[in-house]
Amino acid sequence: MALVIMAQAGPSYWRPFLFQTYNMQIKWICPTAPTQPITVFGGFPSTAWFNVGDLSEDAPDDLEGLDASAAHVANLLSTEPADIKLGVGGFSMGAATALYSATCFTEGKYGNGNPFPAKLNAVVGLSGWLPCSKTLAKKLEGVNEAARRAVSLPILLCHGKGDDVVLYKFGEKSSQSFSSCGFQDVTFKSYNGLGHYTIPVEMNEVCAWLTSKLALEGASS
């Protein structure tokens, strides 16, 4: 059995796809982000996992908000029995939360230094980006346990080439950042013409990937 958290920033049209294509051995939990003022929206309150100043490569990361979001995800996972496989994923800002959670699991701690309490067996990011990517290599350097976790953690990144909200290049660079930092099981899938949304074929591939990586019944040998 497996539990997979799929984080969403707000009401999501992709959520039903999970339940149309799901493996009976996967329990899905789809938490919605809290409402807070968002700088990129002129301070207007919106459902969001953390604050975003702008969607550029040089935009500062909201470390406090990222830690809080990763902690929310970890708390949902940390009470599960030891024999349950655990995954985390998300779309857009939810994907950023999932990928940041992956780095916290790998380091064994949040950005603020507090211990990360959950294990992760798989990570999925749809149309998102990797926060704090520029400092990841330095954080993992020389830490043997972090390197071991990075090698063994499966990560799936999916991004549409027509995405005009979170540009395709951010998905590509996220994949490259993970690989350059020692993550050896990273899969990047691109979709021609796909904008900032998802489609059934993408969700089918996500479910098939999870079934395989979590070694669930129905996985091809």
CSV table of C-alpha atoms in Angstrom, one decimal:
chain,number,residue,atom,x,y,z
A,1,MET,CA,0.0,0.0,0.0
A,2,ALA,CA,1.0,3.6,-0.5
A,3,LEU,CA,0.0,7.1,0.5
A,4,VAL,CA,0.6,10.0,-1.9
A,5,ILE,CA,0.1,13.6,-1.0
A,6,MET,CA,-0.7,15.8,-4.1
A,7,ALA,CA,-0.5,19.4,-3.0
A,8,GLN,CA,-2.7,22.0,-4.8
A,9,ALA,CA,-2.7,25.8,-4.5
A,10,GLY,CA,-6.4,26.1,-5.0
A,11,PRO,CA,-9.5,24.3,-6.5
A,12,SER,CA,-8.1,21.9,-9.1
A,13,TYR,CA,-9.5,20.6,-12.4
A,14,TRP,CA,-6.7,17.9,-12.5
A,15,ARG,CA,-7.7,16.3,-9.2
A,16,PRO,CA,-10.5,14.1,-10.7
A,17,PHE,CA,-7.9,12.5,-13.0
A,18,LEU,CA,-6.2,11.0,-10.0
A,19,PHE,CA,-9.4,9.1,-9.1
A,20,GLN,CA,-10.1,8.1,-12.7
A,21,THR,CA,-6.6,6.6,-13.2
A,22,TYR,CA,-5.7,5.6,-9.7
A,23,ASN,CA,-4.2,2.3,-8.5
A,24,MET,CA,-6.4,0.8,-5.8
A,25,GLN,CA,-3.3,0.4,-3.6
A,26,ILE,CA,-2.7,4.2,-3.6
A,27,LYS,CA,-4.5,6.4,-1.1
A,28,TRP,CA,-4.5,10.0,-2.4
A,29,ILE,CA,-4.7,13.1,-0.1
A,30,CYS,CA,-5.0,16.5,-1.9
A,31,PRO,CA,-4.5,19.3,0.6
A,32,THR,CA,-5.3,22.8,-0.4
A,33,ALA,CA,-3.0,25.7,0.5
A,34,PRO,CA,-4.0,28.4,3.0
A,35,THR,CA,-5.1,31.9,1.9
A,36,GLN,CA,-2.4,34.6,2.3
A,37,PRO,CA,-1.3,37.8,0.6
A,38,ILE,CA,0.9,37.1,-2.4
A,39,THR,CA,3.4,39.7,-3.6
A,40,VAL,CA,3.3,38.8,-7.3
A,41,PHE,CA,-0.5,39.5,-7.1
A,42,GLY,CA,0.0,42.9,-5.6
A,43,GLY,CA,-0.6,41.7,-2.1
A,44,PHE,CA,-4.0,40.3,-2.9
A,45,PRO,CA,-4.9,37.3,-0.8
A,46,SER,CA,-4.8,34.0,-2.6
A,47,THR,CA,-4.5,30.3,-1.8
A,48,ALA,CA,-0.8,29.7,-1.8
A,49,TRP,CA,1.7,27.4,-0.1
A,50,PHE,CA,4.3,30.3,0.2
A,51,ASN,CA,4.8,33.8,-0.9
A,52,VAL,CA,6.1,34.5,-4.5
A,53,GLY,CA,7.7,37.8,-5.4
A,54,ASP,CA,7.9,37.1,-9.1
A,55,LEU,CA,8.4,34.1,-11.4
A,56,SER,CA,12.0,34.8,-12.4
A,57,GLU,CA,15.3,33.0,-11.9
A,58,ASP,CA,16.6,35.6,-9.5
A,59,ALA,CA,13.4,35.9,-7.4
A,60,PRO,CA,14.1,35.4,-3.7
A,61,ASP,CA,12.7,32.3,-2.0
A,62,ASP,CA,10.2,32.5,0.9
A,63,LEU,CA,12.2,30.1,3.1
A,64,GLU,CA,9.8,30.5,6.1
A,65,GLY,CA,6.8,29.8,3.9
A,66,LEU,CA,8.5,26.9,2.2
A,67,ASP,CA,9.4,25.3,5.6
A,68,ALA,CA,5.9,25.7,6.8
A,69,SER,CA,4.5,24.1,3.7
A,70,ALA,CA,6.9,21.2,3.8
A,71,ALA,CA,6.1,20.7,7.5
A,72,HIS,CA,2.4,20.5,6.7
A,73,VAL,CA,3.1,17.8,4.1
A,74,ALA,CA,5.5,16.0,6.4
A,75,ASN,CA,2.9,16.0,9.2
A,76,LEU,CA,0.4,14.3,7.0
A,77,LEU,CA,2.9,11.6,6.2
A,78,SER,CA,4.7,11.1,9.5
A,79,THR,CA,1.9,9.2,11.3
A,80,GLU,CA,1.7,6.4,8.7
A,81,PRO,CA,2.9,2.9,9.6
A,82,ALA,CA,6.4,2.0,8.6
A,83,ASP,CA,5.3,-0.5,5.9
A,84,ILE,CA,3.4,2.1,3.9
A,85,LYS,CA,5.2,3.6,0.9
A,86,LEU,CA,5.1,7.4,1.0
A,87,GLY,CA,5.0,9.9,-1.9
A,88,VAL,CA,4.6,13.6,-2.3
A,89,GLY,CA,3.7,15.6,-5.4
A,90,GLY,CA,1.9,18.6,-6.7
A,91,PHE,CA,1.0,21.0,-9.5
A,92,SER,CA,2.6,24.4,-10.0
A,93,MET,CA,3.2,25.9,-6.5
A,94,GLY,CA,2.2,22.5,-5.1
A,95,ALA,CA,5.0,21.0,-7.2
A,96,ALA,CA,7.5,23.5,-5.8
A,97,THR,CA,6.4,22.5,-2.3
A,98,ALA,CA,6.8,18.8,-3.2
A,99,LEU,CA,10.3,19.4,-4.7
A,100,TYR,CA,11.4,21.5,-1.7
A,101,SER,CA,10.1,18.7,0.6
A,102,ALA,CA,12.3,16.3,-1.4
A,103,THR,CA,15.4,18.4,-0.6
A,104,CYS,CA,14.4,18.6,3.1
A,105,PHE,CA,14.0,14.8,3.2
A,106,THR,CA,17.4,14.4,1.5
A,107,GLU,CA,19.1,16.8,3.9
A,108,GLY,CA,17.2,15.4,6.9
A,109,LYS,CA,16.1,18.9,7.9
A,110,TYR,CA,14.2,22.0,6.9
A,111,GLY,CA,15.8,25.2,5.9
A,112,ASN,CA,15.6,26.5,9.4
A,113,GLY,CA,17.5,23.5,10.7
A,114,ASN,CA,14.6,21.6,12.4
A,115,PRO,CA,14.6,17.9,11.6
A,116,PHE,CA,12.4,16.6,8.7
A,117,PRO,CA,10.3,13.9,10.3
A,118,ALA,CA,9.0,11.9,7.3
A,119,LYS,CA,10.4,9.4,4.9
A,120,LEU,CA,9.8,9.8,1.1
A,121,ASN,CA,9.8,7.0,-1.4
A,122,ALA,CA,8.8,9.0,-4.5
A,123,VAL,CA,8.3,12.6,-5.6
A,124,VAL,CA,6.3,14.1,-8.5
A,125,GLY,CA,6.3,17.7,-9.7
A,126,LEU,CA,3.9,18.9,-12.4
A,127,SER,CA,4.4,22.2,-14.1
A,128,GLY,CA,6.5,23.5,-11.2
A,129,TRP,CA,10.0,24.5,-10.2
A,130,LEU,CA,12.7,23.7,-7.6
A,131,PRO,CA,13.0,26.4,-4.9
A,132,CYS,CA,16.4,27.1,-3.4
A,133,SER,CA,18.1,25.3,-6.3
A,134,LYS,CA,21.2,27.5,-6.3
A,135,THR,CA,22.1,26.5,-2.7
A,136,LEU,CA,21.2,22.8,-2.9
A,137,ALA,CA,24.6,21.5,-4.0
A,138,LYS,CA,26.4,23.3,-1.2
A,139,LYS,CA,23.9,21.9,1.4
A,140,LEU,CA,24.5,18.3,0.2
A,141,GLU,CA,28.2,18.5,-0.2
A,142,GLY,CA,30.2,16.2,2.0
A,143,VAL,CA,27.1,14.8,3.8
A,144,ASN,CA,27.1,11.0,3.3
A,145,GLU,CA,23.6,10.3,4.4
A,146,ALA,CA,22.2,13.1,2.2
A,147,ALA,CA,24.1,11.7,-0.7
A,148,ARG,CA,22.7,8.2,-0.1
A,149,ARG,CA,19.2,9.5,0.0
A,150,ALA,CA,19.7,11.6,-3.1
A,151,VAL,CA,20.9,8.6,-5.1
A,152,SER,CA,17.9,6.4,-4.1
A,153,LEU,CA,15.0,8.9,-4.2
A,154,PRO,CA,12.9,8.6,-7.4
A,155,ILE,CA,11.7,12.0,-8.8
A,156,LEU,CA,9.3,12.5,-11.8
A,157,LEU,CA,9.1,16.0,-13.3
A,158,CYS,CA,6.5,16.8,-16.0
A,159,HIS,CA,6.1,20.1,-17.9
A,160,GLY,CA,4.2,21.4,-20.9
A,161,LYS,CA,6.3,23.2,-23.5
A,162,GLY,CA,3.4,25.7,-23.9
A,163,ASP,CA,3.3,26.7,-20.2
A,164,ASP,CA,3.2,30.5,-20.1
A,165,VAL,CA,2.8,30.7,-16.3
A,166,VAL,CA,5.7,28.6,-15.0
A,167,LEU,CA,7.9,28.5,-18.1
A,168,TYR,CA,9.1,25.2,-19.5
A,169,LYS,CA,12.7,26.2,-18.9
A,170,PHE,CA,12.1,26.1,-15.1
A,171,GLY,CA,11.1,22.5,-15.3
A,172,GLU,CA,14.1,21.7,-17.4
A,173,LYS,CA,16.5,23.5,-15.0
A,174,SER,CA,14.9,21.8,-12.0
A,175,SER,CA,15.7,18.4,-13.5
A,176,GLN,CA,19.2,19.5,-14.3
A,177,SER,CA,19.7,20.8,-10.8
A,178,PHE,CA,18.6,17.6,-9.2
A,179,SER,CA,20.9,15.5,-11.5
A,180,SER,CA,23.9,17.8,-10.9
A,181,CYS,CA,23.5,17.4,-7.1
A,182,GLY,CA,23.7,13.6,-7.2
A,183,PHE,CA,20.0,12.6,-7.6
A,184,GLN,CA,20.4,9.6,-9.9
A,185,ASP,CA,16.7,8.6,-10.4
A,186,VAL,CA,15.3,11.7,-12.1
A,187,THR,CA,12.8,11.4,-14.9
A,188,PHE,CA,11.8,14.5,-17.0
A,189,LYS,CA,8.8,14.3,-19.3
A,190,SER,CA,7.8,17.1,-21.7
A,191,TYR,CA,4.5,17.6,-23.5
A,192,ASN,CA,4.3,19.5,-26.8
A,193,GLY,CA,1.7,22.2,-26.8
A,194,LEU,CA,0.6,21.7,-23.1
A,195,GLY,CA,0.0,24.9,-21.2
A,196,HIS,CA,-0.3,25.4,-17.4
A,197,TYR,CA,-2.7,22.5,-16.9
A,198,THR,CA,-2.7,18.8,-17.1
A,199,ILE,CA,-4.2,16.2,-19.4
A,200,PRO,CA,-5.3,12.5,-18.9
A,201,VAL,CA,-2.2,11.1,-20.7
A,202,GLU,CA,0.1,12.9,-18.2
A,203,MET,CA,-1.8,11.7,-15.2
A,204,ASN,CA,-1.9,8.1,-16.6
A,205,GLU,CA,1.9,8.3,-16.9
A,206,VAL,CA,2.2,9.7,-13.3
A,207,CYS,CA,0.1,6.8,-11.9
A,208,ALA,CA,2.1,4.2,-13.9
A,209,TRP,CA,5.4,5.7,-12.7
A,210,LEU,CA,4.2,5.7,-9.1
A,211,THR,CA,3.0,2.1,-9.4
A,212,SER,CA,6.5,1.1,-10.7
A,213,LYS,CA,8.6,3.1,-8.3
A,214,LEU,CA,6.6,2.2,-5.3
A,215,ALA,CA,6.6,-1.5,-6.4
A,216,LEU,CA,2.9,-1.8,-6.2
A,217,GLU,CA,0.8,-4.6,-7.7
A,218,GLY,CA,0.3,-4.1,-11.4
A,219,ALA,CA,3.9,-2.8,-12.0
A,220,SER,CA,5.6,-4.3,-15.0
A,221,SER,CA,8.6,-6.4,-14.2
